[in-house]
Coordinates of C-alpha atoms and ligand atoms in Angstrom, one line a residue:
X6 CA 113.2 87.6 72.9
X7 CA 111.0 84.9 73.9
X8 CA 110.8 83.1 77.0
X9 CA 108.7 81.3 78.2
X10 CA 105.7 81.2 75.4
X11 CA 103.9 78.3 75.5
X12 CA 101.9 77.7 72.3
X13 CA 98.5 76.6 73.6
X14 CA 95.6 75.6 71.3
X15 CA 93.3 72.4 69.9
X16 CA 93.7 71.9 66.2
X17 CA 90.2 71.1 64.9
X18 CA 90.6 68.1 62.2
X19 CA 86.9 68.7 61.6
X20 CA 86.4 72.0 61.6
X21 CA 85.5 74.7 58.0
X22 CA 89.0 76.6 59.1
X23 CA 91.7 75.2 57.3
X24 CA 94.5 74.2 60.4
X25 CA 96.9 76.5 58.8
X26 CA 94.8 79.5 59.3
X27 CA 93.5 78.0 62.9
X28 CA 97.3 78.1 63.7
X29 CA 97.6 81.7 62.4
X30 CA 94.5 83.2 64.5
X31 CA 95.9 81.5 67.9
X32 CA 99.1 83.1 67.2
X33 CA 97.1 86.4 66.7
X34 CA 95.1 85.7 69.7
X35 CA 98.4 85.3 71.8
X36 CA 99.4 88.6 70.4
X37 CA 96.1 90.3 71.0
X38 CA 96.0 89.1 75.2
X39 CA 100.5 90.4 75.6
X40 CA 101.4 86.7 75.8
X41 CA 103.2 87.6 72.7
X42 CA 104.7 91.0 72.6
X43 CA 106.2 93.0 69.7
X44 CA 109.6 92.2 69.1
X45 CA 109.3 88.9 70.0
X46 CA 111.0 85.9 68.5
X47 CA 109.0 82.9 67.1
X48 CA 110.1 79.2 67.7
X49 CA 111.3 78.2 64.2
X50 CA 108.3 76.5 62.0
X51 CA 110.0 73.0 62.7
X52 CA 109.7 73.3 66.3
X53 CA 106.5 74.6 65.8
X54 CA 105.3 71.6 63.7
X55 CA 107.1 68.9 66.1
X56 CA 104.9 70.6 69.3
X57 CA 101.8 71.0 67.2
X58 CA 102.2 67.7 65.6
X59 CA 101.6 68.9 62.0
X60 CA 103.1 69.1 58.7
X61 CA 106.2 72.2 58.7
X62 CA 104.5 73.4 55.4
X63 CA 101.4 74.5 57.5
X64 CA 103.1 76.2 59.8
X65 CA 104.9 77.8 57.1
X66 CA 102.1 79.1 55.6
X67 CA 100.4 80.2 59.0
X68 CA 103.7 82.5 59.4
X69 CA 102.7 83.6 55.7
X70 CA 99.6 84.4 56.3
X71 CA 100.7 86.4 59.4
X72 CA 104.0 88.2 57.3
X73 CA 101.4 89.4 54.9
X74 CA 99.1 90.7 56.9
X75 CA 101.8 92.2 58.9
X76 CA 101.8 90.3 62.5
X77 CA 105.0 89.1 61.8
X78 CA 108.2 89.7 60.7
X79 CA 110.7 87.3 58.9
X80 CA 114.2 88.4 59.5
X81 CA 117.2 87.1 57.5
X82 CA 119.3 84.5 59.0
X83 CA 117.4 85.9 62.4
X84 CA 114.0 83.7 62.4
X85 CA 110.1 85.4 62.9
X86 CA 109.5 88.2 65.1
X87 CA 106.5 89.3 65.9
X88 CA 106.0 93.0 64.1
X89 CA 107.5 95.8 66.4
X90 CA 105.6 98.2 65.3
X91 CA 102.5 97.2 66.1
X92 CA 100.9 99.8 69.1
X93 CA 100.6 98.3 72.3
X94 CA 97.4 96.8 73.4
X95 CA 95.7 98.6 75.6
X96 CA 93.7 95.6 77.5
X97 CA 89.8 96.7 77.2
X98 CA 87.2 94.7 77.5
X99 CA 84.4 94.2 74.4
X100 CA 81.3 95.4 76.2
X101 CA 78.1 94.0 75.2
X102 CA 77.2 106.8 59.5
X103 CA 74.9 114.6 48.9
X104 CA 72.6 112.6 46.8
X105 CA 75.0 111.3 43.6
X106 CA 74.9 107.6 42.8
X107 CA 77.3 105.6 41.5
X108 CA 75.1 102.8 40.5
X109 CA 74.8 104.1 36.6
X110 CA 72.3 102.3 34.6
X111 CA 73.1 102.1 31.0
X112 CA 70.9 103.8 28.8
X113 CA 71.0 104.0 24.9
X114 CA 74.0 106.1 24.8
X115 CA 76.1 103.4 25.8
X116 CA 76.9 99.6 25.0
X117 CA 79.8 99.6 27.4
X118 CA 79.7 100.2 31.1
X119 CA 83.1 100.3 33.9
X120 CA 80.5 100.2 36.3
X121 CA 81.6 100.5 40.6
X122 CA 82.3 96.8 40.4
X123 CA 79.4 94.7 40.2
X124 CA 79.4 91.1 39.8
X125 CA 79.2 89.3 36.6
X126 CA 75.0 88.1 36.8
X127 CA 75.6 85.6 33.9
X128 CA 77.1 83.3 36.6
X129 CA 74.9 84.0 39.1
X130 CA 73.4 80.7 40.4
X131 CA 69.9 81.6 39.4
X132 CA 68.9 78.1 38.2
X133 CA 69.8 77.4 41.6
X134 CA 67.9 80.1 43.6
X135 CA 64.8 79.1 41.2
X136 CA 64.6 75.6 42.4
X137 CA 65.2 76.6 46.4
X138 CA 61.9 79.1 45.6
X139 CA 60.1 75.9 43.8
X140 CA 60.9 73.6 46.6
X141 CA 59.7 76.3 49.4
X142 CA 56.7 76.4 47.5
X143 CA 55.8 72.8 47.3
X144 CA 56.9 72.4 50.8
X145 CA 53.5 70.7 52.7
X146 CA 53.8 73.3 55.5
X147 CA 53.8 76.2 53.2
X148 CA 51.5 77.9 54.9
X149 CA 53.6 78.5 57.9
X150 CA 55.8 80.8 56.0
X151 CA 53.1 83.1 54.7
X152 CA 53.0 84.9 57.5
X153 CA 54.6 87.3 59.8
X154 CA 58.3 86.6 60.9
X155 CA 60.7 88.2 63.5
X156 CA 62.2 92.0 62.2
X157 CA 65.2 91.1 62.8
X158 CA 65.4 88.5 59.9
X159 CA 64.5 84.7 59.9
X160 CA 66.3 83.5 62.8
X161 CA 68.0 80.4 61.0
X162 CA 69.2 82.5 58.5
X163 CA 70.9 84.6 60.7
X164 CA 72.2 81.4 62.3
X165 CA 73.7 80.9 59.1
X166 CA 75.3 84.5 59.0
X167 CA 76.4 84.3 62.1
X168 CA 78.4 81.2 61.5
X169 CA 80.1 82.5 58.4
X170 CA 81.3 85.7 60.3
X171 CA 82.6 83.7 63.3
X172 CA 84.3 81.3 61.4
X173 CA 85.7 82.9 58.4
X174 CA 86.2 86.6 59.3
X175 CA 87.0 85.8 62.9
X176 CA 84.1 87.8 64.9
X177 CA 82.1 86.5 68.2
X178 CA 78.4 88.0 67.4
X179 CA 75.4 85.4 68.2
X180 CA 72.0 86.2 66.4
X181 CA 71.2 88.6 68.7
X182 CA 73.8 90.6 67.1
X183 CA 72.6 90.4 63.7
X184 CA 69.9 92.2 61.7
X185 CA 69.1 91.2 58.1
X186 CA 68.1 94.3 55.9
X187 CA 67.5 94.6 52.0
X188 CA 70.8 95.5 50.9
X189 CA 73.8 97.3 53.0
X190 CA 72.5 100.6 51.8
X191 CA 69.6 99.8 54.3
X192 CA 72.0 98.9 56.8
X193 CA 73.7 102.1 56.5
X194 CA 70.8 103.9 56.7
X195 CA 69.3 102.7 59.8
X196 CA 72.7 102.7 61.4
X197 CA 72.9 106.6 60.5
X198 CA 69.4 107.2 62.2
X199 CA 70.4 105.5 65.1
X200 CA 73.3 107.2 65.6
X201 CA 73.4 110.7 64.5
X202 CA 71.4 113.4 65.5
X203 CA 71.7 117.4 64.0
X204 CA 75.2 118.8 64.2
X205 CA 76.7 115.3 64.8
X206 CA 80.0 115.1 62.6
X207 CA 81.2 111.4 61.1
X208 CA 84.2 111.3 59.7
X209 CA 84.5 109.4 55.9
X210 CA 86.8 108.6 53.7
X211 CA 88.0 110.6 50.9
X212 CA 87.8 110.2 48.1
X213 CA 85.1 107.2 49.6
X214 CA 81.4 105.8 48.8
X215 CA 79.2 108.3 48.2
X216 CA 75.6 106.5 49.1
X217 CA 76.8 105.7 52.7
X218 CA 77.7 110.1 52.8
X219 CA 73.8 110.3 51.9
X220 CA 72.7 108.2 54.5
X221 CA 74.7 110.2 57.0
X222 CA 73.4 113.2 56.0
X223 CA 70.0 112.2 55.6
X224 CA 70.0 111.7 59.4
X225 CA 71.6 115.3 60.4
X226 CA 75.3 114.4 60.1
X227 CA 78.1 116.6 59.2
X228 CA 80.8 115.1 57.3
X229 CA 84.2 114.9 57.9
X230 CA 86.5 114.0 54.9
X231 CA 89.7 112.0 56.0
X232 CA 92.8 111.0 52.9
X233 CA 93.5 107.5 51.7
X234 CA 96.9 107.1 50.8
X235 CA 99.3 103.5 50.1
X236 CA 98.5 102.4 53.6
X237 CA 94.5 103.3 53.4
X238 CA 92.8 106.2 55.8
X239 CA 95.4 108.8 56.9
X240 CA 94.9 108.4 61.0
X241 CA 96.7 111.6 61.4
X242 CA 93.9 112.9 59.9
X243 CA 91.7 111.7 62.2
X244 CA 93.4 112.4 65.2
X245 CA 93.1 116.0 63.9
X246 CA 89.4 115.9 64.0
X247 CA 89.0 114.2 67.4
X248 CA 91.3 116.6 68.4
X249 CA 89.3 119.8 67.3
X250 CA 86.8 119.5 69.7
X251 CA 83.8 118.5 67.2
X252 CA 81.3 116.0 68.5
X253 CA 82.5 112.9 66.7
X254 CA 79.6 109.8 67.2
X255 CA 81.4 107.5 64.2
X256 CA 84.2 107.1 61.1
X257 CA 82.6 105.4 57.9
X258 CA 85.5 103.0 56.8
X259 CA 86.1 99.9 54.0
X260 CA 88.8 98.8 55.4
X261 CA 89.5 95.5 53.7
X262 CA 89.6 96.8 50.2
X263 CA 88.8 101.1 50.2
X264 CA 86.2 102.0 48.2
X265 CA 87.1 103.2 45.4
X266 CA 91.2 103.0 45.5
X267 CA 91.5 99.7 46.8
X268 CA 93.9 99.7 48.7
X269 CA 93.8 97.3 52.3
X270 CA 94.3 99.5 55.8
X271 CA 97.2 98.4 57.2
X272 CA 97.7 96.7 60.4
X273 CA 98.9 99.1 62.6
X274 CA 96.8 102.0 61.4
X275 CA 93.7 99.5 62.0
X276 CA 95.1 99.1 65.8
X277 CA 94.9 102.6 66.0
X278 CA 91.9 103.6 64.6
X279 CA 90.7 101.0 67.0
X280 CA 92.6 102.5 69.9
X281 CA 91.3 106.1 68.8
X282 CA 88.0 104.5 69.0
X283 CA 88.1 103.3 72.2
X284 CA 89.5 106.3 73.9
X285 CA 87.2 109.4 71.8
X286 CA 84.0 106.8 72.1
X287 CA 83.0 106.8 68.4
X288 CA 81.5 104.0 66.5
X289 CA 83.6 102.4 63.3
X290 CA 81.1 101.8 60.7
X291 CA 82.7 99.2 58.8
X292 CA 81.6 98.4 55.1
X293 CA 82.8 95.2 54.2
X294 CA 80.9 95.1 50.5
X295 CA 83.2 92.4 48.5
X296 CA 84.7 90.5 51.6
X297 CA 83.9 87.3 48.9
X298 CA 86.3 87.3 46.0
X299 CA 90.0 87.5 47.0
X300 CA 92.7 86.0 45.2
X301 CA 95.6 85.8 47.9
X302 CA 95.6 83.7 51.0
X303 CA 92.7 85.4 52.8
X304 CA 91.2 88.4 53.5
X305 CA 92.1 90.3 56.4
X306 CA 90.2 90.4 59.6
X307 CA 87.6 93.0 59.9
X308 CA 88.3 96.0 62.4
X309 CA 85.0 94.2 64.4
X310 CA 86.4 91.6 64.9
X311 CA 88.7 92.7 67.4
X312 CA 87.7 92.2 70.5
X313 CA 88.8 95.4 72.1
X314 CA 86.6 97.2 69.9
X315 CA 84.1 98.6 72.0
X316 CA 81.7 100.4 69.5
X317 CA 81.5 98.7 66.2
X318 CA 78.8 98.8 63.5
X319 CA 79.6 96.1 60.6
X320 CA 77.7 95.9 57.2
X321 CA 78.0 93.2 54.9
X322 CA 76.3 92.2 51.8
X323 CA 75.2 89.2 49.6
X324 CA 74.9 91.8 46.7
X325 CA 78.4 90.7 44.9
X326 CA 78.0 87.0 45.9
X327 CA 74.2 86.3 44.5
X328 CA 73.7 89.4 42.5
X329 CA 72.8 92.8 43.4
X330 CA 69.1 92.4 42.6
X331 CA 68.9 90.3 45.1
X332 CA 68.3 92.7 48.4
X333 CA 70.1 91.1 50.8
X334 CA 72.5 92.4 53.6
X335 CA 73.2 92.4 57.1
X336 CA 74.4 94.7 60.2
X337 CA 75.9 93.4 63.4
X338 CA 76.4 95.2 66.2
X339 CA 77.8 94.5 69.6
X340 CA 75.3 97.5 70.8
X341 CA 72.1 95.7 72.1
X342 CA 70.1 99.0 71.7
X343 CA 71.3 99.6 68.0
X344 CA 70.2 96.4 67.0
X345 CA 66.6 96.8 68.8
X346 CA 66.6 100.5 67.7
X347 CA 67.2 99.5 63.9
X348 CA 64.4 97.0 64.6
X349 CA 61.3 99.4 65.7
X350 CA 63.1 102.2 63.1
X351 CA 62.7 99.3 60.1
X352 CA 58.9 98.8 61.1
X353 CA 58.0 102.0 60.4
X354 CA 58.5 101.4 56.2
X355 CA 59.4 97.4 56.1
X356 CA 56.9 94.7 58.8
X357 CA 59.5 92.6 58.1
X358 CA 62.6 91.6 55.5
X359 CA 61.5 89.0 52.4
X360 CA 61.7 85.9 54.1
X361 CA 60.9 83.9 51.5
X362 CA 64.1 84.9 50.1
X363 CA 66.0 84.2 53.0
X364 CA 64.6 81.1 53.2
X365 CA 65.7 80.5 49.7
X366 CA 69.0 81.6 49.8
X367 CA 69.5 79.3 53.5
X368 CA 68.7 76.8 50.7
X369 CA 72.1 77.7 48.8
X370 CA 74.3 77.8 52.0
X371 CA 72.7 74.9 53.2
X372 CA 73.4 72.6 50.2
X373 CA 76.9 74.4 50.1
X374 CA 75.7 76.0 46.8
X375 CA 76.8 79.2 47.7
X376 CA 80.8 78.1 48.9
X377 CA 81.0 76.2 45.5
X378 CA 79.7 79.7 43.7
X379 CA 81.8 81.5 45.8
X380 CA 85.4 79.3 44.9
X381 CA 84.5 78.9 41.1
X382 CA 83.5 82.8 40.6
X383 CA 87.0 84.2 42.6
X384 CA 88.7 81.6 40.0
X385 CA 86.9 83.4 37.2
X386 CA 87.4 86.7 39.0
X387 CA 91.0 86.4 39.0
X388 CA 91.4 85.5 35.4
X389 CA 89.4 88.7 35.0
X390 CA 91.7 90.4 36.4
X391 CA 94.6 88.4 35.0
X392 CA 93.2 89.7 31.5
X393 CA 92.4 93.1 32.9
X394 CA 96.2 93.9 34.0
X395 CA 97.8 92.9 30.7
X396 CA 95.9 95.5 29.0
X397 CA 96.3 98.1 31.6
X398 CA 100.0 96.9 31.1
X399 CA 100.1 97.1 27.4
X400 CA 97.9 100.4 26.8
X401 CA 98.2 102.2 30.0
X402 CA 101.9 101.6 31.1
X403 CA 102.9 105.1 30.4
X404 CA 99.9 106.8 30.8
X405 CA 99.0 106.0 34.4
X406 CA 100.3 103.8 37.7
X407 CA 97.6 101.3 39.3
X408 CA 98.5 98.2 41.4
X409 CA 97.1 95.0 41.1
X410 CA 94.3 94.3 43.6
X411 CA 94.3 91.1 45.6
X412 CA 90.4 90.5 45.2
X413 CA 87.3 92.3 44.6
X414 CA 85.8 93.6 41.5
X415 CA 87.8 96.9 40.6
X416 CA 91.1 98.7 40.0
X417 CA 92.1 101.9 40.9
X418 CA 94.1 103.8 37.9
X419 CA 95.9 107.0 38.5
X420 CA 96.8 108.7 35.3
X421 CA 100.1 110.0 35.6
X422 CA 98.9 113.7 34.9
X423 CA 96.2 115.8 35.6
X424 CA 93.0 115.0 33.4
X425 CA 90.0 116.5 32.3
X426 CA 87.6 114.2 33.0
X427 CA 84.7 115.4 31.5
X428 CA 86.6 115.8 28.2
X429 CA 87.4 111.9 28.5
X430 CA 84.0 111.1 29.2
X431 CA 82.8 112.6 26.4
X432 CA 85.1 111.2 23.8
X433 CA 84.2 107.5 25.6
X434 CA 80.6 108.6 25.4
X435 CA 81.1 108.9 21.4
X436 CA 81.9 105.5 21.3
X437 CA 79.2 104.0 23.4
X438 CA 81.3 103.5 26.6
X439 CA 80.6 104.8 29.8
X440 CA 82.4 105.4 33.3
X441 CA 82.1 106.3 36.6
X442 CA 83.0 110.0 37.0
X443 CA 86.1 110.7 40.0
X444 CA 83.6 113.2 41.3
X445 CA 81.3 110.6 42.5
X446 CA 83.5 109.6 44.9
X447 CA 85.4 113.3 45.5
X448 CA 84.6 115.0 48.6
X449 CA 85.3 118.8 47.4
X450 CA 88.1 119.0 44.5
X451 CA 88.2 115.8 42.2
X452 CA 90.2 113.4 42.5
X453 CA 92.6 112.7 39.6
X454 CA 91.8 109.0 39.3
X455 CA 89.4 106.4 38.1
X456 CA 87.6 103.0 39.5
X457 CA 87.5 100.5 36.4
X458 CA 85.6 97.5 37.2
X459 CA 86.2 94.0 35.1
X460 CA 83.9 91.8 37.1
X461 CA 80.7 92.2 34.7
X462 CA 82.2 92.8 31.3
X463 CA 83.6 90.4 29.0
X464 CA 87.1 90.0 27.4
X465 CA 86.0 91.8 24.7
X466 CA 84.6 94.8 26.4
X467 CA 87.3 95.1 28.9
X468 CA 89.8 95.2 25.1
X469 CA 87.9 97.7 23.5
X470 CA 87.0 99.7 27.1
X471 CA 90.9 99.8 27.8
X472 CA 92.0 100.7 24.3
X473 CA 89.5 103.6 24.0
X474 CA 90.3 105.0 27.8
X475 CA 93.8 105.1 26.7
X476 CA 93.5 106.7 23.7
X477 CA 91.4 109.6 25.2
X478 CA 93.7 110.1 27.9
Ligands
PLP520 C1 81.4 100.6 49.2 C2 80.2 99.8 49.0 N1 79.4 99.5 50.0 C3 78.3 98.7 49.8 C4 77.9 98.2 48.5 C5 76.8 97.3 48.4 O1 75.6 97.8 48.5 P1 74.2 97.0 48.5 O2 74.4 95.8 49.4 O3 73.3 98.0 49.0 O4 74.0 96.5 47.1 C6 78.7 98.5 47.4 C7 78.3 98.0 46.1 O5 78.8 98.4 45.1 C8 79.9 99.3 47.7 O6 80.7 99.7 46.6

């Protein structure tokens, strides 16, 4: 039970966290340093309110957040513990990676794409983006920007990174930590040719993103396919690996939503994949590609955020917030030498990133362009998928089981028996309508089970793309 827990922390009126989720991270925090332990019992929310001098209904939705993501535990009639089966901390200090896309482009063929789960580009704000390029242009000092800039992006841009990673996804990089690429498939890239030499082995998820497996391989690696089930990466499987005496340098995981199943990795198999990390010495490349667009009360915190984590390589992208012409991603790395390493590796193809672009995108974050695209597109995101759930649940209900994601761009349908996909494909193909093939994201035999995006196709589309899956399954 709890003692003697004193609840220490400054509520910032002023800050971009909401309190509610302030509260929520100090309470993790407490957890992370053993000043809270697991089992232990919460003061009720009203104490909690009285000593933090707030309204009970943000402390109760702090514990929400927390019960949700699995910190906590609400027991009947007992009050909030926190969760007991979370592994134990171990206290470390944070000290300073096949050739088959998914990215389909629709051909003649086809009117009607489920593509991986782009975003919708008619509400892209490109009206927007056009006048930040206009106004960089007619800037006096234009000059100054025609010429070289730093590799490692322009440095108030990645000020601007930076700040969204530290305050909304809970990480502690500076922009020394940060390099700027043209896309996360860049990011990947680099990061594989950093770390993997011939007859290195990096262990992926499965069934998992195929361009990240090419990057791997590109740079010598062997890969290592590791299950998904309900609860995301199977970490028995990985323990099975580390165990078999292979030279392990990294795991390649999505984490927050799985690419393509989209399911979240729970709490206490990310504690132990950190754990596992920490003691074998590999590097979690985590993918973070639609971080953006969730419909519950946040996202969860990525693995690298965690400051135990002593190797971490994270990847993010602007590709499903702008749109995915835009080339724009990031790494960050608490490894000094990766970050300088990606740098001189870069030079060899790319001087530098398109900082014009940069610049012109700063423009959007600046004038908060981009958080007022980001709020207005998860609302039309969600009724998206709204729409897209009702028809699942009206033509697919006996044909397959799916669950309803809690962001991102995608569902993940399992047909309820074993199906020949090619024969699908080709009776959608007939009628102008094209998907994503499970063997595009199969490691060995095909999975039985499809990835149906909704975020770039209209009511319509999704009707008539629904009714004709279901009628050739
Ligand atoms: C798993 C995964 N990673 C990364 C990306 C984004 O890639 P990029 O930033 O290169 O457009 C995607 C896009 O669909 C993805 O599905």
């Amino acid at each position: 039970m709890l003692r003697d827990w004193k609840f220490e922390i400054q509520l910032d009126e002023k800050s971009d966290k909401a309190i509610y989720l302030q509260i929520a991270d100090a309470i993790i925090k407490d957890i992370h340093s053993g000043r809270l332990k697991p089992g232990d019992a919460l003061p009720g929310s009203r104490n909690l309110a009285q000593l933090l001098k707030v309204n009970r209904n943000t402390v109760v939705e702090a514990l929400n957040v927390l019960i949700i993501e699995g910190w906590l535990i609400p027991k009947e009639r007992q009050g909030t513990f926190i969760a007991d089966t979370l592994p134990d901390f171990k206290e470390v200090k944070a000290s300073n990676p096949i050739n088959v896309s998914t990215k389909n482009t629709i051909n003649k063929h086809y009117h009607l794409q489920f593509d991986d789960g782009s975003p919708d580009s008619k509400i892209a704000p490109i009206t927007e983006l056009a006048r930040a390029y206009r106004q960089i242009f007619n800037q006096k000092a234009r000059w100054q920007m025609m010429g070289y800039s730093n590799e490692l992006g322009d440095f108030e841009f990645r000020k601007s990174i930076v700040q969204m990673l530290n305050h909304q996804r809970g990480m502690q990089v500076n922009e020394q930590n940060i390099y700027i690429t043209r896309g996360s498939q860049m990011a990947m890239y680099l990061t594989a040719q950093y770390l993997f030499t011939k007859n290195d082995y990096v262990i992926i998820e499965n069934p998992g993103y195929k361009p990240a497996w090419s990057a791997f391989e590109s740079a010598g690696a062997k890969l290592l396919p590791a299950n998904v089930d309900k609860d995301g990466l199977v970490i028995d499987e990985v323990i099975y690996y580390l165990k078999s005496g292979k030279k392990i340098k990294a795991i390649y995981v999505t984490p927050h939503r799985q690419y393509p199943t989209t399911v979240t990795l729970s709490l206490k198999r990310r504690l132990e994949l950190i754990q596992l990390s920490n003691e074998y010495g590999f590097t979690i490349i985590e993918d973070d590609y639609d971080n953006e667009f969730h419909f519950g009360y946040r996202p969860v915190l990525p693995l690298s955020s965690f400051t135990e984590l002593k190797n971490y390589v994270y990847i993010g992208t602007m590709s499903k917030v702008v749109a995915p012409a835009l080339r724009i991603g990031y790494l960050a790395s608490n490894d000094d030498a990766l970050i300088e390493k990606v740098g001189s590796l870069r030079k060899i193809i790319d001087v530098q990133g398109d900082s014009i672009m940069e610049q012109a995108v700063l423009q959007l974050i600046k004038d908060g362009i981009i958080k007022r695209h980001i709020k207005k597109a998860t609302n039309h995101y969600k009724a998206k998928r709204d729409f897209m759930a009702a028809l699942l649940n009206e033509h697919m209900n006996n044909k397959a089981t799916y669950t309803i994601p809690e962001g991102g761009l995608a569902f993940w349908v399992v047909p309820n028996e074993q199906i020949d996909w090619s024969l699908v494909s080709k009776k959608l193909k007939d009628k102008g309508i094209k998907i994503i093939m499970p063997d595009s994201f199969s490691f060995g035999k095909t999975i039985n089970g499809i990835r149906l995006s909704y975020g770039s196709l209209s009511e319509k589309e999704l009707e008539e793309g629904i009714i004709a899956l279901a009628e050739a399954l």
